[in-house]
Coordinates of C-alpha atoms and ligand atoms in Angstrom, one line a residue:
M110 CA -88.0 119.2 90.1
N111 CA -85.9 116.2 88.8
L112 CA -86.5 113.6 91.2
N113 CA -83.4 111.4 90.5
S114 CA -81.1 114.3 90.9
T115 CA -77.5 113.6 91.4
I116 CA -75.5 115.7 94.0
T117 CA -71.8 116.7 93.1
D118 CA -71.2 119.0 95.9
D119 CA -70.5 118.0 99.4
L120 CA -73.4 117.3 101.3
I121 CA -74.2 115.7 105.0
V122 CA -77.9 114.8 105.5
T123 CA -78.4 113.6 109.1
L124 CA -81.4 111.7 110.2
D125 CA -81.8 111.0 114.0
G126 CA -84.6 109.8 116.0
P127 CA -85.7 106.8 118.4
A128 CA -85.7 103.1 117.4
G129 CA -88.3 102.1 114.5
S130 CA -89.0 105.5 113.4
G131 CA -88.3 104.4 110.0
K132 CA -84.5 106.0 110.1
S133 CA -82.8 103.0 108.4
T134 CA -85.3 102.2 105.4
V135 CA -85.7 105.9 104.7
A136 CA -82.2 107.0 104.8
R137 CA -81.0 104.2 102.6
Q138 CA -83.6 105.3 100.1
L139 CA -83.0 108.9 100.4
A140 CA -79.5 108.2 99.7
K141 CA -79.8 106.4 96.7
R142 CA -82.4 109.1 95.4
L143 CA -79.8 111.7 95.8
G144 CA -77.2 109.5 94.6
V145 CA -74.8 109.7 97.9
D146 CA -73.5 107.1 100.2
F147 CA -75.8 105.8 103.3
L148 CA -74.1 105.2 106.7
D149 CA -76.0 103.4 109.4
T150 CA -74.4 104.0 112.7
G151 CA -76.5 101.9 114.6
A152 CA -75.0 99.0 112.7
M153 CA -71.7 100.1 114.3
Y154 CA -72.8 100.0 117.8
R155 CA -74.5 96.5 116.9
G156 CA -71.3 95.4 115.3
I157 CA -69.3 96.0 118.5
T158 CA -72.0 94.2 120.6
A159 CA -71.9 91.4 118.3
L160 CA -68.2 91.2 118.4
C161 CA -68.5 91.2 122.3
L162 CA -71.0 88.2 122.4
H163 CA -68.6 86.5 119.7
H164 CA -65.8 86.6 122.2
G165 CA -68.2 85.8 125.2
V166 CA -68.0 89.3 126.8
D167 CA -70.8 90.7 128.5
P168 CA -71.3 94.4 127.8
T169 CA -73.4 95.1 130.8
T170 CA -71.0 93.7 133.1
Q171 CA -67.5 93.6 131.5
A172 CA -67.1 97.3 130.4
D173 CA -63.3 97.3 130.2
E174 CA -63.3 94.1 128.0
A175 CA -65.9 95.5 125.7
L176 CA -63.9 98.7 125.4
A177 CA -60.7 96.6 124.5
I178 CA -63.0 94.9 121.9
A179 CA -64.1 98.3 120.3
R180 CA -60.5 99.6 120.4
E181 CA -59.4 96.3 118.2
S182 CA -62.6 96.0 116.2
K183 CA -61.3 97.5 112.9
L184 CA -64.9 98.2 111.9
D185 CA -65.3 98.7 108.2
F186 CA -68.0 98.8 105.8
D187 CA -67.7 97.2 102.2
W188 CA -69.2 100.2 100.1
Q189 CA -69.7 98.1 97.2
T190 CA -72.5 96.1 98.6
D191 CA -76.2 97.5 99.1
P192 CA -76.5 98.3 102.2
P193 CA -72.6 98.1 103.1
A194 CA -72.0 95.2 104.4
L195 CA -69.8 95.3 107.8
Y196 CA -66.8 93.6 109.1
G197 CA -65.2 93.7 112.3
Q198 CA -62.0 92.0 113.1
G199 CA -62.2 90.7 109.5
I200 CA -65.3 88.9 110.3
N201 CA -68.6 89.9 108.1
L202 CA -71.0 91.0 111.0
T203 CA -73.6 91.9 108.7
G204 CA -76.1 88.9 109.4
R205 CA -75.7 89.1 113.2
L206 CA -76.7 92.9 113.6
R207 CA -80.3 92.4 114.0
D208 CA -80.3 89.1 116.1
A209 CA -82.2 89.4 119.2
D210 CA -79.2 88.7 121.7
V211 CA -77.3 91.8 119.9
T212 CA -80.7 94.1 119.8
G213 CA -81.0 92.8 123.6
Q214 CA -77.3 94.1 124.7
V215 CA -76.7 97.0 122.4
S216 CA -77.9 100.0 124.5
A217 CA -75.2 98.7 127.0
I218 CA -72.6 99.2 124.4
A219 CA -74.3 102.7 123.3
A220 CA -74.1 103.8 127.1
L221 CA -70.4 103.4 127.2
G222 CA -68.5 106.9 126.8
P223 CA -65.3 105.6 125.5
I224 CA -66.8 103.2 123.1
R225 CA -68.8 106.1 121.7
E226 CA -65.9 108.1 121.3
I227 CA -64.2 105.5 119.1
L228 CA -67.4 105.3 117.1
V229 CA -67.9 109.1 116.8
N230 CA -64.4 109.7 115.5
A231 CA -64.9 106.5 113.1
Q232 CA -68.1 108.0 111.9
R233 CA -66.2 111.3 111.4
V234 CA -63.4 109.8 109.2
I235 CA -66.1 108.1 107.1
G236 CA -67.7 111.5 106.5
K237 CA -64.6 112.9 105.3
S238 CA -64.0 109.9 102.7
H239 CA -67.6 110.0 101.9
P240 CA -68.5 113.8 101.8
R241 CA -71.8 113.3 100.0
L242 CA -73.6 111.2 102.8
V243 CA -76.9 110.4 104.3
T244 CA -76.1 109.4 107.9
E245 CA -78.6 107.9 110.5
G246 CA -78.5 107.6 114.2
R247 CA -79.0 109.0 117.4
D248 CA -76.7 111.8 117.4
Q249 CA -75.8 112.4 114.0
G250 CA -76.9 116.1 113.8
S251 CA -76.3 116.8 117.5
V252 CA -72.8 115.4 118.0
V253 CA -71.1 113.8 115.1
F254 CA -72.0 116.3 112.3
P255 CA -73.1 119.5 114.0
D256 CA -72.4 121.5 110.7
A257 CA -74.3 119.1 108.5
Q258 CA -76.3 121.0 105.8
V259 CA -79.8 119.4 106.3
K260 CA -81.0 117.8 109.6
F261 CA -83.9 115.6 110.1
Y262 CA -85.5 113.9 113.1
L263 CA -87.8 111.3 112.6
V264 CA -90.3 110.1 115.2
A265 CA -93.4 107.8 115.1
R266 CA -95.8 106.3 117.9
P267 CA -94.2 103.5 119.6
Q268 CA -96.9 100.9 118.4
V269 CA -96.3 102.2 114.9
R270 CA -92.6 101.3 115.4
A271 CA -92.9 98.0 116.8
H272 CA -95.0 97.0 114.0
R273 CA -92.5 98.1 111.5
R274 CA -89.7 96.4 113.4
A275 CA -91.6 92.9 113.4
E276 CA -92.4 93.2 109.8
Q277 CA -88.7 93.7 109.1
L278 CA -88.0 90.6 111.3
R279 CA -90.6 88.5 109.6
E280 CA -89.4 89.5 106.2
A281 CA -86.0 88.5 107.4
G282 CA -87.3 84.9 108.3
K283 CA -87.3 85.6 111.9
E284 CA -90.0 85.2 114.4
A285 CA -91.3 88.6 116.0
D286 CA -93.7 89.2 119.0
E287 CA -95.0 92.7 118.5
Q288 CA -95.9 93.3 122.0
L289 CA -92.5 92.4 123.2
I290 CA -90.9 94.6 120.9
C291 CA -93.0 97.4 121.6
Q292 CA -91.9 97.0 125.2
Q293 CA -88.2 96.8 124.3
I294 CA -88.5 99.9 122.3
I295 CA -89.7 102.0 125.1
E296 CA -87.1 100.7 127.2
R297 CA -84.4 101.2 124.8
D298 CA -85.9 105.1 124.1
H299 CA -85.6 105.7 127.8
K300 CA -82.0 104.3 128.0
D301 CA -81.1 106.1 124.7
S302 CA -82.5 109.5 126.1
T303 CA -81.3 109.5 129.6
R304 CA -77.7 108.1 129.2
K305 CA -74.9 110.6 129.9
D306 CA -73.1 110.6 126.5
G307 CA -74.4 111.3 123.2
P308 CA -78.2 111.1 124.4
L309 CA -80.8 110.9 122.1
I310 CA -81.9 114.6 121.2
C311 CA -83.3 116.7 118.8
P312 CA -81.0 119.0 117.6
D313 CA -82.3 122.6 117.6
D314 CA -81.8 123.2 114.0
A315 CA -83.3 119.9 112.7
L316 CA -86.7 119.4 111.0
T317 CA -88.9 117.0 113.1
V318 CA -91.1 114.5 110.8
D319 CA -93.9 112.3 112.2
T320 CA -93.7 109.4 109.9
S321 CA -96.9 107.5 111.9
E322 CA -99.2 107.9 109.3
M323 CA -96.8 108.1 106.3
S324 CA -95.8 105.4 103.8
L325 CA -92.3 104.8 103.3
E326 CA -92.5 106.6 99.8
Q327 CA -94.2 109.6 101.2
V328 CA -91.6 110.0 103.9
V329 CA -88.8 109.7 101.1
D330 CA -90.6 112.3 98.8
H331 CA -90.8 114.8 101.6
L332 CA -87.5 114.7 102.9
H333 CA -86.0 114.6 99.1
Q334 CA -88.2 117.4 98.3
I335 CA -86.8 119.5 101.3
V336 CA -83.1 118.7 100.7
M337 CA -83.5 119.7 97.0
Q338 CA -85.1 123.0 98.3
R339 CA -82.3 123.6 100.9
L340 CA -79.6 123.1 98.1
A341 CA -81.8 125.6 95.6
G342 CA -81.6 127.8 98.7
V343 CA -85.6 127.9 98.9
Ligands
DC1167 O1 -80.8 102.5 115.1 P1 -80.3 101.1 115.9 O2 -81.7 100.1 116.5 O3 -79.8 100.0 114.9 O4 -79.4 101.3 117.0 C1 -79.3 100.5 117.8 C2 -78.6 100.8 119.1 O5 -77.5 101.7 119.0 C3 -79.6 102.0 119.9 O6 -79.6 101.2 121.1 C4 -79.2 103.2 119.9 C5 -77.7 103.2 119.5 N1 -77.2 104.2 118.6 C6 -76.8 105.3 119.5 O7 -76.6 105.4 120.5 N2 -76.2 106.3 118.6 C7 -76.2 106.2 117.2 N3 -75.4 107.3 116.6 C8 -76.7 105.0 116.5 C9 -77.3 104.1 117.4

């Protein structure tokens, strides 16, 4: 099988799963290997959060103001950069997305139904203009792209996920307290899976992959092989 096969037909691959399951990195590399675009939908929720903080709006207590910001956010990815840089209200938000204050507040934004509606619509619009896409988040296979050709659900033990997130932060030159991150991950999982709108669930037709004991390369190889088999009708 050609490991770098380029996809020419429309293809949506969804990767859902909890924080730190490796989705972002895996999705990005899988997209590259398939020669298709990559969409990080968590970045969109983080982008709205960053804009709220920029305007001094507290997402946990000022839902109306946060919604007004989401409506006027004009979120836009620059698809020429890798990964695509995210702009909102003309501001490059990319460097802010993983900052601790944004990470601490993003669940409040993700729990607001009207904001989810705006972002779900925006993601579907992106799916139309980028019909060969690997997209990752919490609701991509269940809500946003229910007809996606291939759906994955990635999981990993909380300690493993905290370790990965800490390494990412350290690589970006930021401080990381692994135990605190682990606690935050467990709390965020709980909030994400119990919220009313677009909760984190494994779609019935998704393939669950536990990445706890797998290297990044092994996960990408595994997913790539499955996508190619599906496309070949195997
Ligand atoms: O994947 P992430 O850590 O960047 O996601 C940030 C937050 O956004 C997290 O609380 C889950 C939420 N999210 C969501 O609710 N739906 C998505 N499609 C993507 C992210």
